[in-house]
PDB file of C-alpha atoms in Angstrom:
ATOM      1  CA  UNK A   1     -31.875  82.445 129.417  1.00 64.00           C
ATOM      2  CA  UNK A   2     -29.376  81.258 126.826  1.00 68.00           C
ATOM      3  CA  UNK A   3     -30.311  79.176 123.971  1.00 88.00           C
ATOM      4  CA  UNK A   4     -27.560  77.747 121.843  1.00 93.00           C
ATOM      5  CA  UNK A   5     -28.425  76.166 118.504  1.00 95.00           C
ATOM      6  CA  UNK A   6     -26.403  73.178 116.853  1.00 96.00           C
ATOM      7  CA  UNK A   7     -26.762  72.552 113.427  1.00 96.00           C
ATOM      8  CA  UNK A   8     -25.158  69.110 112.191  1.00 96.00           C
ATOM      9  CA  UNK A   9     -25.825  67.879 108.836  1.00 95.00           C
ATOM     10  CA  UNK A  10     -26.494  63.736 109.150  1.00 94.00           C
ATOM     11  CA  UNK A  11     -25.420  63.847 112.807  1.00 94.00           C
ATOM     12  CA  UNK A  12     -22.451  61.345 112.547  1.00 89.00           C
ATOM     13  CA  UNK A  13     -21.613  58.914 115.992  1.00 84.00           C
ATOM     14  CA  UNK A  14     -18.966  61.351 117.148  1.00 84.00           C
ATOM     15  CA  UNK A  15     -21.028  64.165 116.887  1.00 89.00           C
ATOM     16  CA  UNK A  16     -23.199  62.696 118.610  1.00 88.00           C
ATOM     17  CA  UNK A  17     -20.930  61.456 121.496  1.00 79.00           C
ATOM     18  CA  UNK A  18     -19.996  65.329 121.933  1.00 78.00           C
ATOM     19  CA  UNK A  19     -23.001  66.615 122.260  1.00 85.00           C
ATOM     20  CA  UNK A  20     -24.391  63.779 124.558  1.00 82.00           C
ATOM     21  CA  UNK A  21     -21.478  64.514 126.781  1.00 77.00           C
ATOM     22  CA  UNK A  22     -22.752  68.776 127.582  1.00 78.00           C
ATOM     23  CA  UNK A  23     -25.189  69.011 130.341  1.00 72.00           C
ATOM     24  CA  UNK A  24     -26.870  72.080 128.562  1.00 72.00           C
ATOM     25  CA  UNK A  25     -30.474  70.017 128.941  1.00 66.00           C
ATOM     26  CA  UNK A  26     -33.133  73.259 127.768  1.00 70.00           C
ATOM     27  CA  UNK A  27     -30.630  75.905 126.629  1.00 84.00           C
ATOM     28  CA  UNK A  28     -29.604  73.164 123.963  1.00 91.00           C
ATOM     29  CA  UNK A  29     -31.636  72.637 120.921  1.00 93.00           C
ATOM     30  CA  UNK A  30     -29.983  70.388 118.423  1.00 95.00           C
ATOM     31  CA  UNK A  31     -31.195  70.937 114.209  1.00 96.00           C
ATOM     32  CA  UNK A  32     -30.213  68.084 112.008  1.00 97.00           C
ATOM     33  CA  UNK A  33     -31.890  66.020 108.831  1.00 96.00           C
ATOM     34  CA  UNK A  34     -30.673  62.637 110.508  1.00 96.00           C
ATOM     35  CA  UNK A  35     -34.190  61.464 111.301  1.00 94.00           C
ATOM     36  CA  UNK A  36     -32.892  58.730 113.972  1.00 94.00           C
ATOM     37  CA  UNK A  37     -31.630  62.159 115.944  1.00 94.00           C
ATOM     38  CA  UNK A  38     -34.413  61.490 118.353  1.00 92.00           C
ATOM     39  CA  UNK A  39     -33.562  58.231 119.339  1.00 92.00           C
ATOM     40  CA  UNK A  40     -29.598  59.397 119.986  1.00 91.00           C
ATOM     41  CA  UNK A  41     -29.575  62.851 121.230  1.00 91.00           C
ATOM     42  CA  UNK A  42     -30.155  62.002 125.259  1.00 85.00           C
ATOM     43  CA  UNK A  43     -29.874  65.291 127.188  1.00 81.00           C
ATOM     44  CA  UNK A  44     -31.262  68.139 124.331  1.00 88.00           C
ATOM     45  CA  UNK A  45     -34.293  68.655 121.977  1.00 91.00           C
ATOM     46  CA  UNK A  46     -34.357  68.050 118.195  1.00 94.00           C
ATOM     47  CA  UNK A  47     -35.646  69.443 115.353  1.00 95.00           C
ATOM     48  CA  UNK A  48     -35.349  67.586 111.977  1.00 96.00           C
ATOM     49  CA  UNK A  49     -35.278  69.709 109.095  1.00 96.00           C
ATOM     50  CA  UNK A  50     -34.718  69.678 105.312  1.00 96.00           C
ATOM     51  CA  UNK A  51     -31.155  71.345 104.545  1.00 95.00           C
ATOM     52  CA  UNK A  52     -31.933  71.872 101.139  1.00 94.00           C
ATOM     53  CA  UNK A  53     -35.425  74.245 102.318  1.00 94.00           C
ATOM     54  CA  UNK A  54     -34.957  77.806 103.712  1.00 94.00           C
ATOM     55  CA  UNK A  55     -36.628  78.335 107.529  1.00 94.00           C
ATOM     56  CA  UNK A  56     -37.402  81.256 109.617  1.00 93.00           C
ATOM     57  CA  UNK A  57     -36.226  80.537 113.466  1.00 93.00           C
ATOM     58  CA  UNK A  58     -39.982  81.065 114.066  1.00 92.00           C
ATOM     59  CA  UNK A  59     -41.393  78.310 111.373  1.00 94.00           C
ATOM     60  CA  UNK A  60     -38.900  75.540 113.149  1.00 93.00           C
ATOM     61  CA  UNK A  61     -40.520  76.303 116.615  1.00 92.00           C
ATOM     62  CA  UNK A  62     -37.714  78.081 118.069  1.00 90.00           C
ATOM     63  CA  UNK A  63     -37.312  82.250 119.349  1.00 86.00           C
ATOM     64  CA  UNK A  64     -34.729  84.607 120.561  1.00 83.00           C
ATOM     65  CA  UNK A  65     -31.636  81.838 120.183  1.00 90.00           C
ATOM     66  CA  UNK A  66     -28.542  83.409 121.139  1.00 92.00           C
ATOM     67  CA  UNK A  67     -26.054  81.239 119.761  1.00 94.00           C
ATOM     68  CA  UNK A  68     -26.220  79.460 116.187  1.00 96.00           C
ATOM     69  CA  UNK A  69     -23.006  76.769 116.040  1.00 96.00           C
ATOM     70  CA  UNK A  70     -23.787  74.848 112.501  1.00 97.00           C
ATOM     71  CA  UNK A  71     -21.236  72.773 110.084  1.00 94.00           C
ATOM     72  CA  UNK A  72     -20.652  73.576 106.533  1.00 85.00           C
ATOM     73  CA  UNK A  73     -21.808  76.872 104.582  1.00 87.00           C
ATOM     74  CA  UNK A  74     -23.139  74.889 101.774  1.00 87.00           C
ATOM     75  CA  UNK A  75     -26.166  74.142 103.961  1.00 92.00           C
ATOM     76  CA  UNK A  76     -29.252  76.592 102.539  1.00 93.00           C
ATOM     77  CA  UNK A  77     -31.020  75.906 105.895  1.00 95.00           C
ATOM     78  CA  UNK A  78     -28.407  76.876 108.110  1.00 96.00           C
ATOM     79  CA  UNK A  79     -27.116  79.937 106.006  1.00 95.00           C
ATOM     80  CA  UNK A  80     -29.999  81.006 105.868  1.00 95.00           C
ATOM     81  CA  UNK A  81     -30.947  80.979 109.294  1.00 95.00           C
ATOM     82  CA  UNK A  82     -27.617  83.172 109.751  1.00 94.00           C
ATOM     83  CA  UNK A  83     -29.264  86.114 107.865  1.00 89.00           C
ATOM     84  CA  UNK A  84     -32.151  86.449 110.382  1.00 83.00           C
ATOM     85  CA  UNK A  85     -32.467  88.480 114.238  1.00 75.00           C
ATOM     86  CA  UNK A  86     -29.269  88.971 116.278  1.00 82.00           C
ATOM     87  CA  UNK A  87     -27.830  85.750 116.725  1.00 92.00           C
ATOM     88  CA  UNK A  88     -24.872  84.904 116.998  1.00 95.00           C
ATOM     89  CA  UNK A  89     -23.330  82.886 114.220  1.00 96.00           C
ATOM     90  CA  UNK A  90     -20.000  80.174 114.980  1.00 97.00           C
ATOM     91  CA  UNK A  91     -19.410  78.193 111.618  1.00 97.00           C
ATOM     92  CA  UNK A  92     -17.640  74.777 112.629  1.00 96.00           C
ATOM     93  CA  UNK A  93     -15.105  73.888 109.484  1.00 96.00           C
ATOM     94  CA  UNK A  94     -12.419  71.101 109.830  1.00 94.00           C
ATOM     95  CA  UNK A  95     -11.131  71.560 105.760  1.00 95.00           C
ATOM     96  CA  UNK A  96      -7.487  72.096 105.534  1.00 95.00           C
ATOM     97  CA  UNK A  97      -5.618  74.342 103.883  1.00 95.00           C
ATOM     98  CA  UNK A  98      -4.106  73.065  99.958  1.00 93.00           C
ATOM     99  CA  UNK A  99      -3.951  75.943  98.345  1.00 91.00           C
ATOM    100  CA  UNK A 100      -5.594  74.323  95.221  1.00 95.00           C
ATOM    101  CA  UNK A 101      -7.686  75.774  92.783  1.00 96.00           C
ATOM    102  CA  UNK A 102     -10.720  75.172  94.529  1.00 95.00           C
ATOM    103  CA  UNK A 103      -9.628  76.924  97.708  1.00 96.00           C
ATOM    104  CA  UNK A 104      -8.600  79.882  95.341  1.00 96.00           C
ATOM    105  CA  UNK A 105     -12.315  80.321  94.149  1.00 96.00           C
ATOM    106  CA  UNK A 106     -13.568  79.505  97.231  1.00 95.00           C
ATOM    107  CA  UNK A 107     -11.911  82.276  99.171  1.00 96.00           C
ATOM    108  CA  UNK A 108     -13.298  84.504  96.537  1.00 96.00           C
ATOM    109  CA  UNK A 109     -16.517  83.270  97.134  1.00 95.00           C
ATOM    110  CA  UNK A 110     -15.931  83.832 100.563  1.00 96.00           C
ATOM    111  CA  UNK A 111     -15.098  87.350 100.761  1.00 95.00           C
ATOM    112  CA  UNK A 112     -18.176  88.214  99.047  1.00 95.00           C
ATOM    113  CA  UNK A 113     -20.875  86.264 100.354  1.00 93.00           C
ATOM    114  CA  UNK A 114     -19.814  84.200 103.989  1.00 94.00           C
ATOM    115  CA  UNK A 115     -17.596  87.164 105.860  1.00 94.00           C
ATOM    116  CA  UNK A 116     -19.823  89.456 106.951  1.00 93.00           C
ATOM    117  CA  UNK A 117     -22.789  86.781 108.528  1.00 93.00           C
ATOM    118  CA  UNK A 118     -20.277  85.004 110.263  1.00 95.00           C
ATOM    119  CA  UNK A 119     -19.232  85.911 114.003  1.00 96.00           C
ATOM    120  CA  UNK A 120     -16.742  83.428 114.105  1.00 97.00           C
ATOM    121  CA  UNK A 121     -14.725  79.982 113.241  1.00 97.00           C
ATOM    122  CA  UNK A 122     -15.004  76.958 115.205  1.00 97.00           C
ATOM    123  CA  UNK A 123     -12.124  74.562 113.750  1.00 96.00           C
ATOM    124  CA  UNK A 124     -10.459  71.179 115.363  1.00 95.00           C
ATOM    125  CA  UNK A 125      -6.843  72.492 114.558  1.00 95.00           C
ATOM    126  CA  UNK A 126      -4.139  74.666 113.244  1.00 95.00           C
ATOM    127  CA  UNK A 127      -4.073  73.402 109.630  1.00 95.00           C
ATOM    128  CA  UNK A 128      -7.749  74.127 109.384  1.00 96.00           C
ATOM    129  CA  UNK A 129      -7.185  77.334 111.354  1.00 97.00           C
ATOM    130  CA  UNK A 130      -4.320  77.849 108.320  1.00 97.00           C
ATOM    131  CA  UNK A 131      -7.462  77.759 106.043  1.00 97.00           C
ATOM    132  CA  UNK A 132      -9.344  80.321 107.363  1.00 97.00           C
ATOM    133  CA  UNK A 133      -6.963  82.419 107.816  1.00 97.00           C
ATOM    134  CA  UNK A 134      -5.883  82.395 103.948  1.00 97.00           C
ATOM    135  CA  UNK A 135      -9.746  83.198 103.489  1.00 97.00           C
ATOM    136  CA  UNK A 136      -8.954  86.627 104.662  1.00 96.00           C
ATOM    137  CA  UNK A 137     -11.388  86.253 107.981  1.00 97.00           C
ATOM    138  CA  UNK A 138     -10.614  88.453 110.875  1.00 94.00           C
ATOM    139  CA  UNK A 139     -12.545  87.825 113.785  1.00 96.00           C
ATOM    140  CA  UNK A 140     -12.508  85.417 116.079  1.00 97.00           C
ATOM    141  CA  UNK A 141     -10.936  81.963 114.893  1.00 97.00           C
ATOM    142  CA  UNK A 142     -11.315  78.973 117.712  1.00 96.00           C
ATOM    143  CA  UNK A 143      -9.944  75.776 118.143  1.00 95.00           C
ATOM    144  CA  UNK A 144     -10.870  72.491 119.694  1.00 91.00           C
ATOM    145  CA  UNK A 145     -13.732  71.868 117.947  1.00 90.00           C
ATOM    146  CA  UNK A 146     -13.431  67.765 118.078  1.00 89.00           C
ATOM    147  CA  UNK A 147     -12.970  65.243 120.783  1.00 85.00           C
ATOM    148  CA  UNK A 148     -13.213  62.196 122.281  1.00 86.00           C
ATOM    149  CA  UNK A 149     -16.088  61.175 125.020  1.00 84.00           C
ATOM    150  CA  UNK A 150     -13.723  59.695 127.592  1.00 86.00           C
ATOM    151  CA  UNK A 151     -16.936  58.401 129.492  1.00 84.00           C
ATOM    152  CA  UNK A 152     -16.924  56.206 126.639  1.00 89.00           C
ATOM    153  CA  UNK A 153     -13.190  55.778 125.538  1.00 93.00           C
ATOM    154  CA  UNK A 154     -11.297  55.243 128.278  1.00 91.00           C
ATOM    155  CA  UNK A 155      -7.674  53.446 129.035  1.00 90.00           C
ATOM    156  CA  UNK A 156      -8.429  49.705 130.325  1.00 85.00           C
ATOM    157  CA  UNK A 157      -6.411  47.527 130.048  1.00 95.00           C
ATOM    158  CA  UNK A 158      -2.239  48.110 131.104  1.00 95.00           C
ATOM    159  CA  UNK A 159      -0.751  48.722 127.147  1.00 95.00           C
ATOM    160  CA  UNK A 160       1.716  45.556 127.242  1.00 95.00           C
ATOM    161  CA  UNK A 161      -1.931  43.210 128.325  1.00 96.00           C
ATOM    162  CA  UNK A 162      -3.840  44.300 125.272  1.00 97.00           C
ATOM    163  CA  UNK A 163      -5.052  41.629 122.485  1.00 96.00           C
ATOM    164  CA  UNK A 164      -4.403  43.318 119.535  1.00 97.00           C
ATOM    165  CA  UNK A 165      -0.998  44.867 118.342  1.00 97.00           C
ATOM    166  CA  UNK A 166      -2.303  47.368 115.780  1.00 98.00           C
ATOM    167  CA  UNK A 167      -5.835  48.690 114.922  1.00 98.00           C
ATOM    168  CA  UNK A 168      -7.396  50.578 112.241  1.00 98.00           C
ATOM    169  CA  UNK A 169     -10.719  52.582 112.425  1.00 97.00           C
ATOM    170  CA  UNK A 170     -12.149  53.958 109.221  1.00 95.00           C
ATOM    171  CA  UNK A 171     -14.580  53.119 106.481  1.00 93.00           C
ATOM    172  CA  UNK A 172     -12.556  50.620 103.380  1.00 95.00           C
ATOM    173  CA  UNK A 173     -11.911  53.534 100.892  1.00 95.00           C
ATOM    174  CA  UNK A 174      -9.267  54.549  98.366  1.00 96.00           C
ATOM    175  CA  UNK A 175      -7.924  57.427 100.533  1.00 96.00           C
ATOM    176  CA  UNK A 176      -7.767  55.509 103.942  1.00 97.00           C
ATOM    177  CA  UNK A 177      -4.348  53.766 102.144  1.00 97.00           C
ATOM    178  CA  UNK A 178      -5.535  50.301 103.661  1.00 96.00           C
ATOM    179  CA  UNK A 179      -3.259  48.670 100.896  1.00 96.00           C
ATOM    180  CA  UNK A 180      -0.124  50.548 102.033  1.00 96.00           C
ATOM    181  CA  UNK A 181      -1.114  49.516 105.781  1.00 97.00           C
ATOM    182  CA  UNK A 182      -1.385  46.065 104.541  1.00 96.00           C
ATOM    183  CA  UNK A 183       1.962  45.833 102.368  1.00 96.00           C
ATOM    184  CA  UNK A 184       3.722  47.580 105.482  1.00 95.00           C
ATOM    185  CA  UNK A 185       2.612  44.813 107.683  1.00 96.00           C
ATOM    186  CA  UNK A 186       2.929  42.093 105.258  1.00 93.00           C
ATOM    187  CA  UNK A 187       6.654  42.903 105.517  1.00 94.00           C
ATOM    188  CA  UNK A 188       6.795  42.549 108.941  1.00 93.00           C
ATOM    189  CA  UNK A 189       5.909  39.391 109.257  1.00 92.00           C
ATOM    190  CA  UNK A 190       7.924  38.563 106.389  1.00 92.00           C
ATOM    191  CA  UNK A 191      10.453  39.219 108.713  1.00 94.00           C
ATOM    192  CA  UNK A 192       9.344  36.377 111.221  1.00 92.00           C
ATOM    193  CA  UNK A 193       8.080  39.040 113.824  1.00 93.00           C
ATOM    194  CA  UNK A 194       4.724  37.561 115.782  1.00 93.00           C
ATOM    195  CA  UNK A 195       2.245  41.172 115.262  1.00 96.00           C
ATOM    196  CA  UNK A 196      -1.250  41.131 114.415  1.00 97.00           C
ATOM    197  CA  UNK A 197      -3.975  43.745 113.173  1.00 97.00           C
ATOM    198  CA  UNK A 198      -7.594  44.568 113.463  1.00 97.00           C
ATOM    199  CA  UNK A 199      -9.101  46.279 111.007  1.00 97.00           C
ATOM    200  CA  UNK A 200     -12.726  47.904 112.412  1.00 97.00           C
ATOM    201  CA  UNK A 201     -15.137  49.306 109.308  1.00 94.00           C
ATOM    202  CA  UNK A 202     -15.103  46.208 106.815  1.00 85.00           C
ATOM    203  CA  UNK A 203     -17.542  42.821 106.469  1.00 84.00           C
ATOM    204  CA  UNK A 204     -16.467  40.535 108.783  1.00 81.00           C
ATOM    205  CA  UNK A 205     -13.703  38.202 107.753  1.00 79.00           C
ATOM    206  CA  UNK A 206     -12.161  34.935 109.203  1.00 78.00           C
ATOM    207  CA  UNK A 207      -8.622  36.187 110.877  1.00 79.00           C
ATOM    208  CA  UNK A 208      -6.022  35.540 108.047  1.00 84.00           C
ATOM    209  CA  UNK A 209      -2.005  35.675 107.987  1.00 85.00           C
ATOM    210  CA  UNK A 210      -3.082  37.319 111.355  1.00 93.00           C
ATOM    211  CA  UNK A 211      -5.545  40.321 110.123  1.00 95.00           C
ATOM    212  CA  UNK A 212      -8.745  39.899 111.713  1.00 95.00           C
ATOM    213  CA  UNK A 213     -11.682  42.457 109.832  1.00 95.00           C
ATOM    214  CA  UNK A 214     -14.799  43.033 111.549  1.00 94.00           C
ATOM    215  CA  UNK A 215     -17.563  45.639 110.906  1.00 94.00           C
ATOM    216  CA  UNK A 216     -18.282  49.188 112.327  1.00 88.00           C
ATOM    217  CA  UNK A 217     -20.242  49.140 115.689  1.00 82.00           C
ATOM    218  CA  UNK A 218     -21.657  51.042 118.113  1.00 84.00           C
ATOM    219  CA  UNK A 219     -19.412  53.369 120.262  1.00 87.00           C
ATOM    220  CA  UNK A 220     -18.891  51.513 123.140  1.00 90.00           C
ATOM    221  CA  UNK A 221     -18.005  48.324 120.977  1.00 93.00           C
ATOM    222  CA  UNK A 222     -15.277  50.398 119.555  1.00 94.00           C
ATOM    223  CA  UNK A 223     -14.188  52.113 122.089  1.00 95.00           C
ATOM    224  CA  UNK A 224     -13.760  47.960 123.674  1.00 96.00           C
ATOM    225  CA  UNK A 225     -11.629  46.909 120.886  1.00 96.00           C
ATOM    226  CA  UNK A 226      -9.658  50.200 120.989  1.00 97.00           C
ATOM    227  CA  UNK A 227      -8.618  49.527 124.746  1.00 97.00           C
ATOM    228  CA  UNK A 228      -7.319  46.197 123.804  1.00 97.00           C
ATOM    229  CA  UNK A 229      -4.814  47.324 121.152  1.00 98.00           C
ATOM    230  CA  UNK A 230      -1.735  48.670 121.798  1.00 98.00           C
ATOM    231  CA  UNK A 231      -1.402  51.098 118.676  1.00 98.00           C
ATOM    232  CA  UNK A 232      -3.898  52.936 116.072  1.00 98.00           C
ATOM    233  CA  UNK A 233      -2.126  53.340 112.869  1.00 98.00           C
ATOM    234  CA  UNK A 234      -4.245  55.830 110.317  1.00 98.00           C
ATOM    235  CA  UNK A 235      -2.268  55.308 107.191  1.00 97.00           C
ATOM    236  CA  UNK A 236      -4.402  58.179 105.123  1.00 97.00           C
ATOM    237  CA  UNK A 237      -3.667  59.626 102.008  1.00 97.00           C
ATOM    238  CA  UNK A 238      -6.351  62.349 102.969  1.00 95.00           C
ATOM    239  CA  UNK A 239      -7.892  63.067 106.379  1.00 96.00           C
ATOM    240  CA  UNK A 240      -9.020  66.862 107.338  1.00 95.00           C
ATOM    241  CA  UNK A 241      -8.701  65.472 111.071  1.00 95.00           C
ATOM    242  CA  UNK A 242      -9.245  62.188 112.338  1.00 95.00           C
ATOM    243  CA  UNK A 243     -11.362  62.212 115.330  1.00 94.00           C
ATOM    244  CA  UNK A 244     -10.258  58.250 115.969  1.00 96.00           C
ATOM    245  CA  UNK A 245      -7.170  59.712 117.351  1.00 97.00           C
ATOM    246  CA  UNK A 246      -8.422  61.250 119.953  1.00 93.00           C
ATOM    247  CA  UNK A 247     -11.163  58.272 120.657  1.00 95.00           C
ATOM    248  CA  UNK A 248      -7.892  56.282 120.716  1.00 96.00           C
ATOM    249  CA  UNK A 249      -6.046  58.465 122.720  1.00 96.00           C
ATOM    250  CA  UNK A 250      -8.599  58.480 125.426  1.00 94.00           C
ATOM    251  CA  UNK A 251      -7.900  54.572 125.394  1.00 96.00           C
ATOM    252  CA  UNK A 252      -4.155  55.031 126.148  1.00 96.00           C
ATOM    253  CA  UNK A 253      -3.233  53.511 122.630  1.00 97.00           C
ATOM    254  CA  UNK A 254       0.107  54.564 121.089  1.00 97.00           C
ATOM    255  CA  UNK A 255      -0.416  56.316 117.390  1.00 98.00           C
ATOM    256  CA  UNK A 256       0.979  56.224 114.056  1.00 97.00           C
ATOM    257  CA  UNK A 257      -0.287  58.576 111.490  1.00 98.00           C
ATOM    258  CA  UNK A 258       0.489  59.824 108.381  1.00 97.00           C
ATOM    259  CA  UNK A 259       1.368  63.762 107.581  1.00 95.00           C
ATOM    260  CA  UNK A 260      -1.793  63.845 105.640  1.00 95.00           C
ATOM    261  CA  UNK A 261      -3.593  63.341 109.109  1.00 96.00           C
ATOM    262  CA  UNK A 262      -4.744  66.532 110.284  1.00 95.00           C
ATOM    263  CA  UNK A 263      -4.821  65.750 113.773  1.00 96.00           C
ATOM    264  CA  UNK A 264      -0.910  64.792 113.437  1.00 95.00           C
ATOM    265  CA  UNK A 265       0.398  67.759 114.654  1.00 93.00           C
ATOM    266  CA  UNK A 266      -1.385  68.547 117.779  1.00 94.00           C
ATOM    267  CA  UNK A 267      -0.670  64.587 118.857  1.00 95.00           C
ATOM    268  CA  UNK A 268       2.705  63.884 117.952  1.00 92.00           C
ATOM    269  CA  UNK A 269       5.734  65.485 119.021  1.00 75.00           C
TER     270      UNK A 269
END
């Protein structure tokens, strides 16, 4: 019997979505400090747990897993779990490669501690594949890790019907660019040309000069508003992928991203 292992530090909604969509049921055990885990996770068991405490496989109620899949090596719960029996150990990382100082060290840091108890790299794409491979790691390197539950996001509306001309997804921070989004269309319809955008992630606003702001939602409220715009634009001055592109893919919306996107390259020609 195989028994595969996800560790997810604070679960976010598109992790979530993922794992909802496998039909593993029992060989599926799900390990995450998000305590509302129980309430989301539909089809697999799940064990909170304290990243910051170390855990035999035994003391968390679980034996003989056979595949440990777990984000981040900064987690002292899941790394430490990698140390123990014969399982086998797939780190998921969607960083980038910069070749910054901080990458320098870390490879270092790498090489000397993180090689040897890892059997491989789960990444989303090829600039984080780029990463790992200027870490120096030689086994197996995967991609695909992300994607986009098209039993939730799905293309509904015909593209020239749809409400909205442009959308943005994304929390209201500094490195989202919202400002140069804004100036950009600002000059449009300087330029007397009838657009409008919705902007999903902020307090609600009154539409204005044709922006309309509403707050995040659940998935299927997004994944509504999505297939009733004709184009995401994701403006970002740093994203290591951008797993609204593919939630807005699935809805048949056209995309304009920036070459900090991650994602860019394995959407756009």
């Amino acid at each position: 019997k195989i028994m595969i292992i996800i560790g997810w530090s604070e679960l976010p909604n598109y992790a979530v979505d993922c794992i909802n969509f496998l039909k593993l049921k029992k060989k599926l055990i799900i390990l995450t400090d998000n305590k509302k885990a129980n309430k989301l996770i539909k089809n697999s068991k799940v064990k909170i747990i304290n990243l910051s405490q170390n855990y035999t496989w035994e003391e968390i109620g679980i034996t003989n897993p056979k595949y440990f899949f777990f984000t981040g090596w900064n987690n002292k719960a899941f790394i430490f779990l990698t140390k123990q029996k014969k399982t086998k150990n797939i780190c998921l990382v969607d960083n980038v490669l910069k070749k910054n100082l901080r990458q320098f060290f870390g490879k270092i840091y790498f090489k000397i501690f993180l090689e040897k108890i890892f059997d491989a790299i789960f990444v989303p794409g090829k600039h984080s594949k780029n990463l790992i491979k200027y870490f120096g790691f030689k086994k197996s390197i995967f991609q695909g890790l992300y994607t986009g539950n098209n039993k939730i996001f799905r293309n509904r509306i015909i593209i020239t019907k749809r409400k909205y001309d442009f959308i943005y997804v994304g929390k209201f921070i500094e490195r989202k660019n919202l400002n140069i989004l804004l100036g950009a269309f600002n000059k449009i319809k300087n330029l007397n040309i009838k657009v409008n955008l919705l902007l999903v992630g902020g307090k609600k606003q009154k539409s204005k000069n044709d922006v309309e702001v509403i707050p995040f939602s659940n998935s299927k409220r997004v994944a509504k508003l999505m297939g009733n715009s004709k184009c995401l634009i994701l403006p970002s001055l740093e994203e290591n992928w951008g797993v609204v592109v593919h939630e807005s893919s699935c809805c048949g919306c056209l995309l304009i991203l920036s070459n900090k996107v991650g994602a860019r390259d394995e959407f756009l020609n």
